[in-house]
């Protein structure tokens, strides 16, 4: 079963009398465990698509299923629960909570969203800290670590609750080349280790190059789909 | 819930200066209110205590209609022997009554053999009177205090003493007209001078009850008023309800009530001052509420505004709107709690300090009255609860705003 399936997906934004068509009837399927990138110029609809997959923004019409759930009807509390259960997020600006330590930031989804018991929670966070190579940095606050380390923490936070899907919006945009490559490698390693599906929106050729499936978007429409073997489909 | 409290606490710690300033503002409000309540309460208590303990008693019983014509001191509205017995029986049976004093109130001509003036008099049984208004003795500013007075003696108001040039040990004559219009005179020795205090009866002289009977040629028991002292003034309303209920049920032949019962509140204009103090306390509380409400709202609005991106993040990763709401309300609650807690501690220290400093003040013609501020646990709890509830209310709107924020818009916020 596909982890994400979209059919005739449309997203319109209405501002007064003006309706902007951000996504114009796209169809795609993302298989579990894949490393997928949505690529396109600014305003092409990448972030909108990611927001819809992440249940942050409902589609205007069409069908969108994530982890077998029709997410078009999820709102507010149900959408929050669904996100907490099935989806991890990695943000361009890392978006760590500044008052929490690295350990606590990673722990947050287990504590505030999923209510894991303390012992199990600690073991899982330590596992994730080790997985992203931050085992010695758990007591530090986000203000005390580098950008690359922050993104590692963000990766760990996104994966800590064993989500089926991780959505990453421009995850390397604020990182230098070397750090960006390390983060991409880390995410791939995490995918291999935990079998999680990673979906990016990006401009970054480094990410695009590493993606196994690439969806090209332009003006809200899917132009073509490519895979790591270089095949592409119009 | 613990995690929400922990996170809220960390967020407050993050903006330490702002948190401290807001807490200080709340603390200042709490201190102002609690100190005002304690000092004004002390002043009020002293004032009421002085009026009730040296003059009125806590409650008074009269014949129906007496109080409305008390200025004339009408002898034809005295309680009869039978009525006095009924009232006496009732008061003796009431366990809350500590003492009561039978009084005849009369007006007389006061003569020093060369000049004459009017005087209002309370005729009392000294033992009953001292038990009912123990503060009366302390108003004797000159003369022997022990035993209050004996037959043939008079305590005169100091103003009359000055005006009539009369001193302790002098003999004066009282001339009074009785109910039938018969005039009688009787000599008295000035036993002491009484300090005048403001309020009804504050400038009355005092003679022995038996002297009043002979002066007015009263043969049977006849009483103008019964002043009552309670063991616990806090039970005043309950005792009043009981006594008044029983006495007002007694009717005369024309089926009209025989008695009227009043608490000290209805007998002195100082009750209005006491009420004014209560009203002032109420307005001070309103000011406290405003301070807390405005400061908490201001801080929480700022907290939400500054953390929009963070709110978007926690919402995106699955934090429910309810938990986001709880997080911000908890921050407001903690601010109110800190402010109230510190305010209570500072206030209690301030009250203890004032008591240790033995601050004295003058009230009217009374000097060196000791300020003894106290605060009831109920007042401390009430003010703390008000502050905390208002702090929660003040954070509601910003918290709702945070919880209903669109995660996408919040994440885009710079």
mmCIF file of C-alpha atoms in Angstrom, chain B residues 40-381:
data_model
loop_
_atom_site.group_PDB
_atom_site.id
_atom_site.type_symbol
_atom_site.label_atom_id
_atom_site.label_comp_id
_atom_site.label_asym_id
_atom_site.label_seq_id
_atom_site.Cartn_x
_atom_site.Cartn_y
_atom_site.Cartn_z
ATOM 1 C CA UNK B 40 -7.677 49.703 57.851
ATOM 2 C CA UNK B 41 -8.999 46.572 59.567
ATOM 3 C CA UNK B 42 -6.957 47.429 62.649
ATOM 4 C CA UNK B 43 -8.231 51.007 62.580
ATOM 5 C CA UNK B 44 -11.784 49.847 62.006
ATOM 6 C CA UNK B 45 -11.565 47.234 64.737
ATOM 7 C CA UNK B 46 -10.129 49.750 67.166
ATOM 8 C CA UNK B 47 -12.793 52.297 66.304
ATOM 9 C CA UNK B 48 -15.659 49.819 66.575
ATOM 10 C CA UNK B 49 -14.167 48.306 69.710
ATOM 11 C CA UNK B 50 -13.942 51.686 71.356
ATOM 12 C CA UNK B 51 -17.505 52.607 70.526
ATOM 13 C CA UNK B 52 -18.960 49.279 71.583
ATOM 14 C CA UNK B 53 -16.702 48.710 74.589
ATOM 15 C CA UNK B 54 -16.976 52.135 76.147
ATOM 16 C CA UNK B 55 -20.453 53.248 75.221
ATOM 17 C CA UNK B 56 -22.923 51.246 73.199
ATOM 18 C CA UNK B 57 -22.331 47.583 73.884
ATOM 19 C CA UNK B 58 -22.755 45.228 70.958
ATOM 20 C CA UNK B 59 -26.519 45.296 70.940
ATOM 21 C CA UNK B 60 -29.273 47.302 72.636
ATOM 22 C CA UNK B 61 -32.855 46.528 73.537
ATOM 23 C CA UNK B 62 -35.443 49.298 73.882
ATOM 24 C CA UNK B 63 -39.157 49.664 74.057
ATOM 25 C CA UNK B 64 -40.621 49.940 70.554
ATOM 26 C CA UNK B 65 -40.231 53.477 69.218
ATOM 27 C CA UNK B 66 -37.633 54.553 71.759
ATOM 28 C CA UNK B 67 -34.746 54.884 69.318
ATOM 29 C CA UNK B 68 -36.609 57.184 66.939
ATOM 30 C CA UNK B 69 -37.152 59.639 69.776
ATOM 31 C CA UNK B 70 -33.904 59.019 71.662
ATOM 32 C CA UNK B 71 -32.848 62.652 71.242
ATOM 33 C CA UNK B 72 -35.665 63.624 73.614
ATOM 34 C CA UNK B 73 -34.774 60.878 76.106
ATOM 35 C CA UNK B 74 -38.464 60.067 76.560
ATOM 36 C CA UNK B 75 -39.251 58.604 79.956
ATOM 37 C CA UNK B 76 -42.681 57.505 78.792
ATOM 38 C CA UNK B 77 -41.096 54.971 76.437
ATOM 39 C CA UNK B 78 -39.239 53.042 79.097
ATOM 40 C CA UNK B 79 -39.519 49.279 79.424
ATOM 41 C CA UNK B 80 -41.804 48.172 82.247
ATOM 42 C CA UNK B 81 -40.849 45.753 85.014
ATOM 43 C CA UNK B 82 -42.625 42.875 83.252
ATOM 44 C CA UNK B 83 -40.920 43.638 79.952
ATOM 45 C CA UNK B 84 -37.540 43.981 81.643
ATOM 46 C CA UNK B 85 -38.030 40.582 83.284
ATOM 47 C CA UNK B 86 -38.822 38.974 79.938
ATOM 48 C CA UNK B 87 -35.771 40.510 78.319
ATOM 49 C CA UNK B 88 -33.605 39.588 81.279
ATOM 50 C CA UNK B 89 -34.819 35.971 81.155
ATOM 51 C CA UNK B 90 -34.074 35.763 77.448
ATOM 52 C CA UNK B 91 -30.578 37.223 77.824
ATOM 53 C CA UNK B 92 -29.776 34.968 80.785
ATOM 54 C CA UNK B 93 -30.679 31.936 78.694
ATOM 55 C CA UNK B 94 -28.556 32.974 75.740
ATOM 56 C CA UNK B 95 -25.094 31.390 76.032
ATOM 57 C CA UNK B 96 -23.540 33.940 73.666
ATOM 58 C CA UNK B 97 -24.370 36.861 75.939
ATOM 59 C CA UNK B 98 -21.484 37.801 78.222
ATOM 60 C CA UNK B 99 -23.168 40.640 80.129
ATOM 61 C CA UNK B 100 -25.925 43.196 79.919
ATOM 62 C CA UNK B 101 -26.537 46.526 81.598
ATOM 63 C CA UNK B 102 -29.869 48.104 82.474
ATOM 64 C CA UNK B 103 -29.855 51.847 81.925
ATOM 65 C CA UNK B 104 -32.180 54.737 82.524
ATOM 66 C CA UNK B 105 -31.444 57.591 80.169
ATOM 67 C CA UNK B 106 -32.540 61.009 81.257
ATOM 68 C CA UNK B 107 -31.983 64.672 80.718
ATOM 69 C CA UNK B 108 -31.430 66.989 83.707
ATOM 70 C CA UNK B 109 -30.427 70.484 84.736
ATOM 71 C CA UNK B 110 -26.858 70.552 86.043
ATOM 72 C CA UNK B 111 -26.161 73.237 88.624
ATOM 73 C CA UNK B 112 -22.913 74.191 90.315
ATOM 74 C CA UNK B 113 -24.910 76.561 92.571
ATOM 75 C CA UNK B 114 -23.988 79.585 90.483
ATOM 76 C CA UNK B 115 -24.628 78.415 86.927
ATOM 77 C CA UNK B 116 -26.949 75.892 85.300
ATOM 78 C CA UNK B 117 -26.688 73.844 82.111
ATOM 79 C CA UNK B 118 -28.341 70.832 80.504
ATOM 80 C CA UNK B 119 -26.835 67.406 80.820
ATOM 81 C CA UNK B 120 -27.712 64.023 79.385
ATOM 82 C CA UNK B 121 -27.260 61.183 81.800
ATOM 83 C CA UNK B 122 -26.966 57.445 81.803
ATOM 84 C CA UNK B 123 -28.066 55.904 85.045
ATOM 85 C CA UNK B 124 -26.411 52.523 85.458
ATOM 86 C CA UNK B 125 -25.685 49.689 87.795
ATOM 87 C CA UNK B 126 -21.866 50.041 88.070
ATOM 88 C CA UNK B 127 -21.137 46.287 88.086
ATOM 89 C CA UNK B 128 -23.417 45.580 85.137
ATOM 90 C CA UNK B 129 -22.101 48.579 83.236
ATOM 91 C CA UNK B 130 -18.429 47.696 83.740
ATOM 92 C CA UNK B 131 -19.104 44.142 82.607
ATOM 93 C CA UNK B 132 -20.992 45.316 79.530
ATOM 94 C CA UNK B 133 -18.806 48.271 78.471
ATOM 95 C CA UNK B 134 -15.425 47.619 80.110
ATOM 96 C CA UNK B 135 -13.845 50.479 78.162
ATOM 97 C CA UNK B 136 -15.930 53.058 80.037
ATOM 98 C CA UNK B 137 -13.492 53.062 82.957
ATOM 99 C CA UNK B 138 -10.636 54.016 80.637
ATOM 100 C CA UNK B 139 -12.594 57.134 79.657
ATOM 101 C CA UNK B 140 -12.350 58.444 83.221
ATOM 102 C CA UNK B 141 -9.580 60.982 82.750
ATOM 103 C CA UNK B 142 -9.659 62.335 86.279
ATOM 104 C CA UNK B 143 -10.877 60.780 89.507
ATOM 105 C CA UNK B 144 -11.064 57.319 90.994
ATOM 106 C CA UNK B 145 -11.700 54.582 88.453
ATOM 107 C CA UNK B 146 -12.152 51.648 90.803
ATOM 108 C CA UNK B 147 -15.770 50.534 91.023
ATOM 109 C CA UNK B 148 -16.911 53.183 88.506
ATOM 110 C CA UNK B 149 -19.131 55.068 90.955
ATOM 111 C CA UNK B 150 -21.264 54.739 94.064
ATOM 112 C CA UNK B 151 -24.656 56.119 95.003
ATOM 113 C CA UNK B 152 -24.638 59.910 95.290
ATOM 114 C CA UNK B 153 -21.728 60.209 92.840
ATOM 115 C CA UNK B 154 -21.629 61.417 89.273
ATOM 116 C CA UNK B 155 -19.199 61.084 86.374
ATOM 117 C CA UNK B 156 -19.456 64.250 84.343
ATOM 118 C CA UNK B 157 -18.346 64.913 80.774
ATOM 119 C CA UNK B 158 -15.097 66.871 80.732
ATOM 120 C CA UNK B 159 -16.593 69.616 78.555
ATOM 121 C CA UNK B 160 -19.273 70.355 81.160
ATOM 122 C CA UNK B 161 -16.614 70.221 83.856
ATOM 123 C CA UNK B 162 -14.601 72.834 82.003
ATOM 124 C CA UNK B 163 -17.579 74.979 81.099
ATOM 125 C CA UNK B 164 -19.069 74.900 84.565
ATOM 126 C CA UNK B 165 -15.693 75.063 86.314
ATOM 127 C CA UNK B 166 -16.414 71.920 88.291
ATOM 128 C CA UNK B 167 -13.774 69.470 89.470
ATOM 129 C CA UNK B 168 -13.524 66.078 91.129
ATOM 130 C CA UNK B 169 -14.883 66.186 94.682
ATOM 131 C CA UNK B 170 -17.152 69.159 94.052
ATOM 132 C CA UNK B 171 -20.836 68.936 94.819
ATOM 133 C CA UNK B 172 -23.367 69.697 92.153
ATOM 134 C CA UNK B 173 -27.138 69.450 91.935
ATOM 135 C CA UNK B 174 -29.146 67.637 89.290
ATOM 136 C CA UNK B 175 -32.716 68.758 88.737
ATOM 137 C CA UNK B 176 -34.919 66.510 86.616
ATOM 138 C CA UNK B 177 -38.543 66.309 85.599
ATOM 139 C CA UNK B 178 -40.170 62.904 85.785
ATOM 140 C CA UNK B 179 -42.742 61.338 83.513
ATOM 141 C CA UNK B 180 -45.626 62.945 85.371
ATOM 142 C CA UNK B 181 -44.014 66.401 85.161
ATOM 143 C CA UNK B 182 -42.912 66.492 88.760
ATOM 144 C CA UNK B 183 -39.588 68.274 89.291
ATOM 145 C CA UNK B 184 -37.040 66.983 91.765
ATOM 146 C CA UNK B 185 -33.472 67.915 92.675
ATOM 147 C CA UNK B 186 -30.688 65.916 94.233
ATOM 148 C CA UNK B 187 -27.054 66.717 95.153
ATOM 149 C CA UNK B 188 -24.181 64.649 93.743
ATOM 150 C CA UNK B 189 -20.456 64.557 94.362
ATOM 151 C CA UNK B 190 -18.332 64.632 91.232
ATOM 152 C CA UNK B 191 -16.550 61.293 91.239
ATOM 153 C CA UNK B 192 -14.650 61.763 88.018
ATOM 154 C CA UNK B 193 -14.401 63.452 84.635
ATOM 155 C CA UNK B 194 -15.306 61.469 81.550
ATOM 156 C CA UNK B 195 -13.519 61.854 78.266
ATOM 157 C CA UNK B 196 -15.999 62.764 75.547
ATOM 158 C CA UNK B 197 -16.037 60.648 72.421
ATOM 159 C CA UNK B 198 -17.830 61.202 69.173
ATOM 160 C CA UNK B 199 -21.138 59.462 68.714
ATOM 161 C CA UNK B 200 -24.409 58.950 70.554
ATOM 162 C CA UNK B 201 -23.896 58.895 74.313
ATOM 163 C CA UNK B 202 -20.314 60.060 73.929
ATOM 164 C CA UNK B 203 -20.937 63.203 75.985
ATOM 165 C CA UNK B 204 -23.327 61.775 78.568
ATOM 166 C CA UNK B 205 -22.714 61.868 82.289
ATOM 167 C CA UNK B 206 -23.155 58.783 84.452
ATOM 168 C CA UNK B 207 -25.017 58.346 87.737
ATOM 169 C CA UNK B 208 -26.101 55.327 89.766
ATOM 170 C CA UNK B 209 -29.302 53.595 88.683
ATOM 171 C CA UNK B 210 -30.781 53.905 92.151
ATOM 172 C CA UNK B 211 -30.069 57.663 92.191
ATOM 173 C CA UNK B 212 -31.947 58.051 88.938
ATOM 174 C CA UNK B 213 -34.918 56.214 90.474
ATOM 175 C CA UNK B 214 -34.977 58.521 93.451
ATOM 176 C CA UNK B 215 -34.395 61.611 91.325
ATOM 177 C CA UNK B 216 -37.208 60.656 88.971
ATOM 178 C CA UNK B 217 -39.301 59.170 91.774
ATOM 179 C CA UNK B 218 -39.589 55.846 89.996
ATOM 180 C CA UNK B 219 -40.931 53.242 92.342
ATOM 181 C CA UNK B 220 -41.135 50.172 90.152
ATOM 182 C CA UNK B 221 -38.480 48.755 87.854
ATOM 183 C CA UNK B 222 -38.318 50.907 84.766
ATOM 184 C CA UNK B 223 -35.520 50.816 82.203
ATOM 185 C CA UNK B 224 -34.786 52.926 79.088
ATOM 186 C CA UNK B 225 -32.314 50.609 77.464
ATOM 187 C CA UNK B 226 -30.543 47.315 77.921
ATOM 188 C CA UNK B 227 -27.005 47.309 76.521
ATOM 189 C CA UNK B 228 -25.775 43.805 75.703
ATOM 190 C CA UNK B 229 -22.214 42.519 75.400
ATOM 191 C CA UNK B 230 -21.526 39.282 73.547
ATOM 192 C CA UNK B 231 -18.760 36.793 74.241
ATOM 193 C CA UNK B 232 -17.840 36.780 70.553
ATOM 194 C CA UNK B 233 -18.679 39.769 68.401
ATOM 195 C CA UNK B 234 -18.388 37.572 65.352
ATOM 196 C CA UNK B 235 -21.674 35.968 66.440
ATOM 197 C CA UNK B 236 -23.454 39.302 66.531
ATOM 198 C CA UNK B 237 -25.749 38.647 63.602
ATOM 199 C CA UNK B 238 -26.720 35.201 64.835
ATOM 200 C CA UNK B 239 -27.444 36.439 68.358
ATOM 201 C CA UNK B 240 -29.315 39.450 67.012
ATOM 202 C CA UNK B 241 -31.468 37.165 64.872
ATOM 203 C CA UNK B 242 -32.234 34.954 67.875
ATOM 204 C CA UNK B 243 -32.941 37.744 70.379
ATOM 205 C CA UNK B 244 -34.822 39.932 67.935
ATOM 206 C CA UNK B 245 -36.836 36.963 66.735
ATOM 207 C CA UNK B 246 -37.956 36.126 70.223
ATOM 208 C CA UNK B 247 -38.534 39.688 71.439
ATOM 209 C CA UNK B 248 -40.339 40.952 68.377
ATOM 210 C CA UNK B 249 -42.786 38.071 68.767
ATOM 211 C CA UNK B 250 -43.959 39.668 72.014
ATOM 212 C CA UNK B 251 -46.925 41.942 71.371
ATOM 213 C CA UNK B 252 -48.896 44.333 73.579
ATOM 214 C CA UNK B 253 -52.656 44.385 74.003
ATOM 215 C CA UNK B 254 -53.012 46.300 70.748
ATOM 216 C CA UNK B 255 -51.026 43.534 69.021
ATOM 217 C CA UNK B 256 -48.073 45.881 68.460
ATOM 218 C CA UNK B 257 -44.471 44.802 69.129
ATOM 219 C CA UNK B 258 -43.197 45.694 72.567
ATOM 220 C CA UNK B 259 -39.457 45.629 71.957
ATOM 221 C CA UNK B 260 -36.998 46.852 69.404
ATOM 222 C CA UNK B 261 -33.517 45.369 69.135
ATOM 223 C CA UNK B 262 -30.598 47.065 67.395
ATOM 224 C CA UNK B 263 -27.004 46.130 66.805
ATOM 225 C CA UNK B 264 -24.260 48.743 67.252
ATOM 226 C CA UNK B 265 -24.360 49.303 63.495
ATOM 227 C CA UNK B 266 -27.738 50.974 63.683
ATOM 228 C CA UNK B 267 -26.824 52.996 66.739
ATOM 229 C CA UNK B 268 -23.786 54.935 65.580
ATOM 230 C CA UNK B 269 -22.810 56.892 62.470
ATOM 231 C CA UNK B 270 -19.389 55.269 62.758
ATOM 232 C CA UNK B 271 -20.835 52.260 61.049
ATOM 233 C CA UNK B 272 -20.896 54.369 57.881
ATOM 234 C CA UNK B 273 -17.196 55.064 58.314
ATOM 235 C CA UNK B 274 -16.620 51.361 58.756
ATOM 236 C CA UNK B 275 -18.627 50.774 55.597
ATOM 237 C CA UNK B 276 -16.615 53.437 53.780
ATOM 238 C CA UNK B 277 -13.455 51.559 54.746
ATOM 239 C CA UNK B 278 -15.019 48.406 53.306
ATOM 240 C CA UNK B 279 -15.935 50.264 50.108
ATOM 241 C CA UNK B 280 -12.385 51.627 49.865
ATOM 242 C CA UNK B 281 -11.047 48.109 50.339
ATOM 243 C CA UNK B 282 -13.337 46.941 47.563
ATOM 244 C CA UNK B 283 -12.036 49.630 45.191
ATOM 245 C CA UNK B 284 -8.454 48.819 46.123
ATOM 246 C CA UNK B 285 -9.258 45.214 45.201
ATOM 247 C CA UNK B 286 -10.673 46.399 41.857
ATOM 248 C CA UNK B 287 -7.392 48.249 41.280
ATOM 249 C CA UNK B 288 -5.496 45.064 42.088
ATOM 250 C CA UNK B 289 -7.654 43.125 39.636
ATOM 251 C CA UNK B 290 -6.954 45.760 36.964
ATOM 252 C CA UNK B 291 -3.208 45.685 37.619
ATOM 253 C CA UNK B 292 -3.093 41.907 37.415
ATOM 254 C CA UNK B 293 -5.391 41.706 34.398
ATOM 255 C CA UNK B 294 -3.547 44.322 32.366
ATOM 256 C CA UNK B 295 -0.056 43.119 33.235
ATOM 257 C CA UNK B 296 -0.835 39.458 32.621
ATOM 258 C CA UNK B 297 -2.653 40.183 29.363
ATOM 259 C CA UNK B 298 0.204 42.369 28.203
ATOM 260 C CA UNK B 299 2.808 39.754 29.026
ATOM 261 C CA UNK B 300 0.846 36.895 27.523
ATOM 262 C CA UNK B 301 0.031 38.794 24.325
ATOM 263 C CA UNK B 302 3.746 39.503 23.973
ATOM 264 C CA UNK B 303 4.582 35.880 24.782
ATOM 265 C CA UNK B 304 2.239 34.622 22.049
ATOM 266 C CA UNK B 305 3.450 37.205 19.532
ATOM 267 C CA UNK B 306 7.104 36.383 20.131
ATOM 268 C CA UNK B 307 6.547 32.650 19.935
ATOM 269 C CA UNK B 308 4.283 32.394 16.888
ATOM 270 C CA UNK B 309 6.860 30.327 15.027
ATOM 271 C CA UNK B 310 7.322 28.077 18.027
ATOM 272 C CA UNK B 311 3.550 27.637 18.327
ATOM 273 C CA UNK B 312 3.472 26.656 14.647
ATOM 274 C CA UNK B 313 6.212 24.092 15.278
ATOM 275 C CA UNK B 314 4.583 22.395 18.259
ATOM 276 C CA UNK B 315 1.214 22.433 16.473
ATOM 277 C CA UNK B 316 2.777 20.896 13.347
ATOM 278 C CA UNK B 317 4.429 18.065 15.274
ATOM 279 C CA UNK B 318 1.090 17.096 16.762
ATOM 280 C CA UNK B 319 0.472 19.159 19.901
ATOM 281 C CA UNK B 320 -3.289 19.516 20.170
ATOM 282 C CA UNK B 321 -4.919 22.986 20.439
ATOM 283 C CA UNK B 322 -6.032 22.049 23.965
ATOM 284 C CA UNK B 323 -2.465 21.489 25.100
ATOM 285 C CA UNK B 324 -1.286 24.744 23.541
ATOM 286 C CA UNK B 325 -4.153 26.520 25.330
ATOM 287 C CA UNK B 326 -3.195 24.832 28.596
ATOM 288 C CA UNK B 327 0.461 25.792 28.131
ATOM 289 C CA UNK B 328 -0.256 29.519 27.881
ATOM 290 C CA UNK B 329 -2.913 29.495 30.602
ATOM 291 C CA UNK B 330 -0.410 27.724 32.850
ATOM 292 C CA UNK B 331 2.126 30.473 32.176
ATOM 293 C CA UNK B 332 -0.447 33.070 33.266
ATOM 294 C CA UNK B 333 -1.368 30.948 36.282
ATOM 295 C CA UNK B 334 2.271 30.623 37.332
ATOM 296 C CA UNK B 335 2.823 34.375 36.956
ATOM 297 C CA UNK B 336 -0.214 35.036 39.161
ATOM 298 C CA UNK B 337 0.881 32.359 41.627
ATOM 299 C CA UNK B 338 4.428 33.748 41.948
ATOM 300 C CA UNK B 339 3.170 37.309 42.286
ATOM 301 C CA UNK B 340 0.574 36.342 44.883
ATOM 302 C CA UNK B 341 2.977 34.130 46.827
ATOM 303 C CA UNK B 342 5.708 36.748 47.027
ATOM 304 C CA UNK B 343 3.083 39.423 47.750
ATOM 305 C CA UNK B 344 1.672 37.411 50.655
ATOM 306 C CA UNK B 345 5.142 36.789 52.101
ATOM 307 C CA UNK B 346 6.115 40.470 51.816
ATOM 308 C CA UNK B 347 2.765 41.562 53.278
ATOM 309 C CA UNK B 348 3.002 39.209 56.255
ATOM 310 C CA UNK B 349 6.544 40.429 56.870
ATOM 311 C CA UNK B 350 5.305 44.030 56.603
ATOM 312 C CA UNK B 351 2.478 43.394 59.061
ATOM 313 C CA UNK B 352 4.857 41.690 61.488
ATOM 314 C CA UNK B 353 7.248 44.623 61.087
ATOM 315 C CA UNK B 354 4.532 47.190 61.823
ATOM 316 C CA UNK B 355 3.490 45.283 64.934
ATOM 317 C CA UNK B 356 7.115 45.054 66.061
ATOM 318 C CA UNK B 357 7.613 48.786 65.475
ATOM 319 C CA UNK B 358 4.702 49.638 67.850
ATOM 320 C CA UNK B 359 3.388 52.399 65.621
ATOM 321 C CA UNK B 360 0.958 54.678 67.457
ATOM 322 C CA UNK B 361 -1.514 57.204 66.117
ATOM 323 C CA UNK B 362 -4.105 59.702 67.325
ATOM 324 C CA UNK B 363 -7.810 59.285 66.719
ATOM 325 C CA UNK B 364 -9.925 62.292 67.553
ATOM 326 C CA UNK B 365 -8.887 63.363 71.012
ATOM 327 C CA UNK B 366 -7.371 60.016 71.785
ATOM 328 C CA UNK B 367 -3.630 59.865 71.532
ATOM 329 C CA UNK B 368 -1.060 57.106 71.274
ATOM 330 C CA UNK B 369 -3.439 54.469 70.042
ATOM 331 C CA UNK B 370 -1.366 51.479 69.037
ATOM 332 C CA UNK B 371 -1.639 50.381 65.420
ATOM 333 C CA UNK B 372 -2.028 46.629 65.590
ATOM 334 C CA UNK B 373 -2.577 45.464 62.024
ATOM 335 C CA UNK B 374 -3.656 41.879 61.549
ATOM 336 C CA UNK B 375 -4.839 39.975 58.533
ATOM 337 C CA UNK B 376 -7.295 37.131 58.539
ATOM 338 C CA UNK B 377 -6.275 33.937 56.755
ATOM 339 C CA UNK B 378 -9.524 34.272 54.804
ATOM 340 C CA UNK B 379 -8.437 37.663 53.418
ATOM 341 C CA UNK B 380 -5.031 36.293 52.396
ATOM 342 C CA UNK B 381 -6.662 33.346 50.654
#
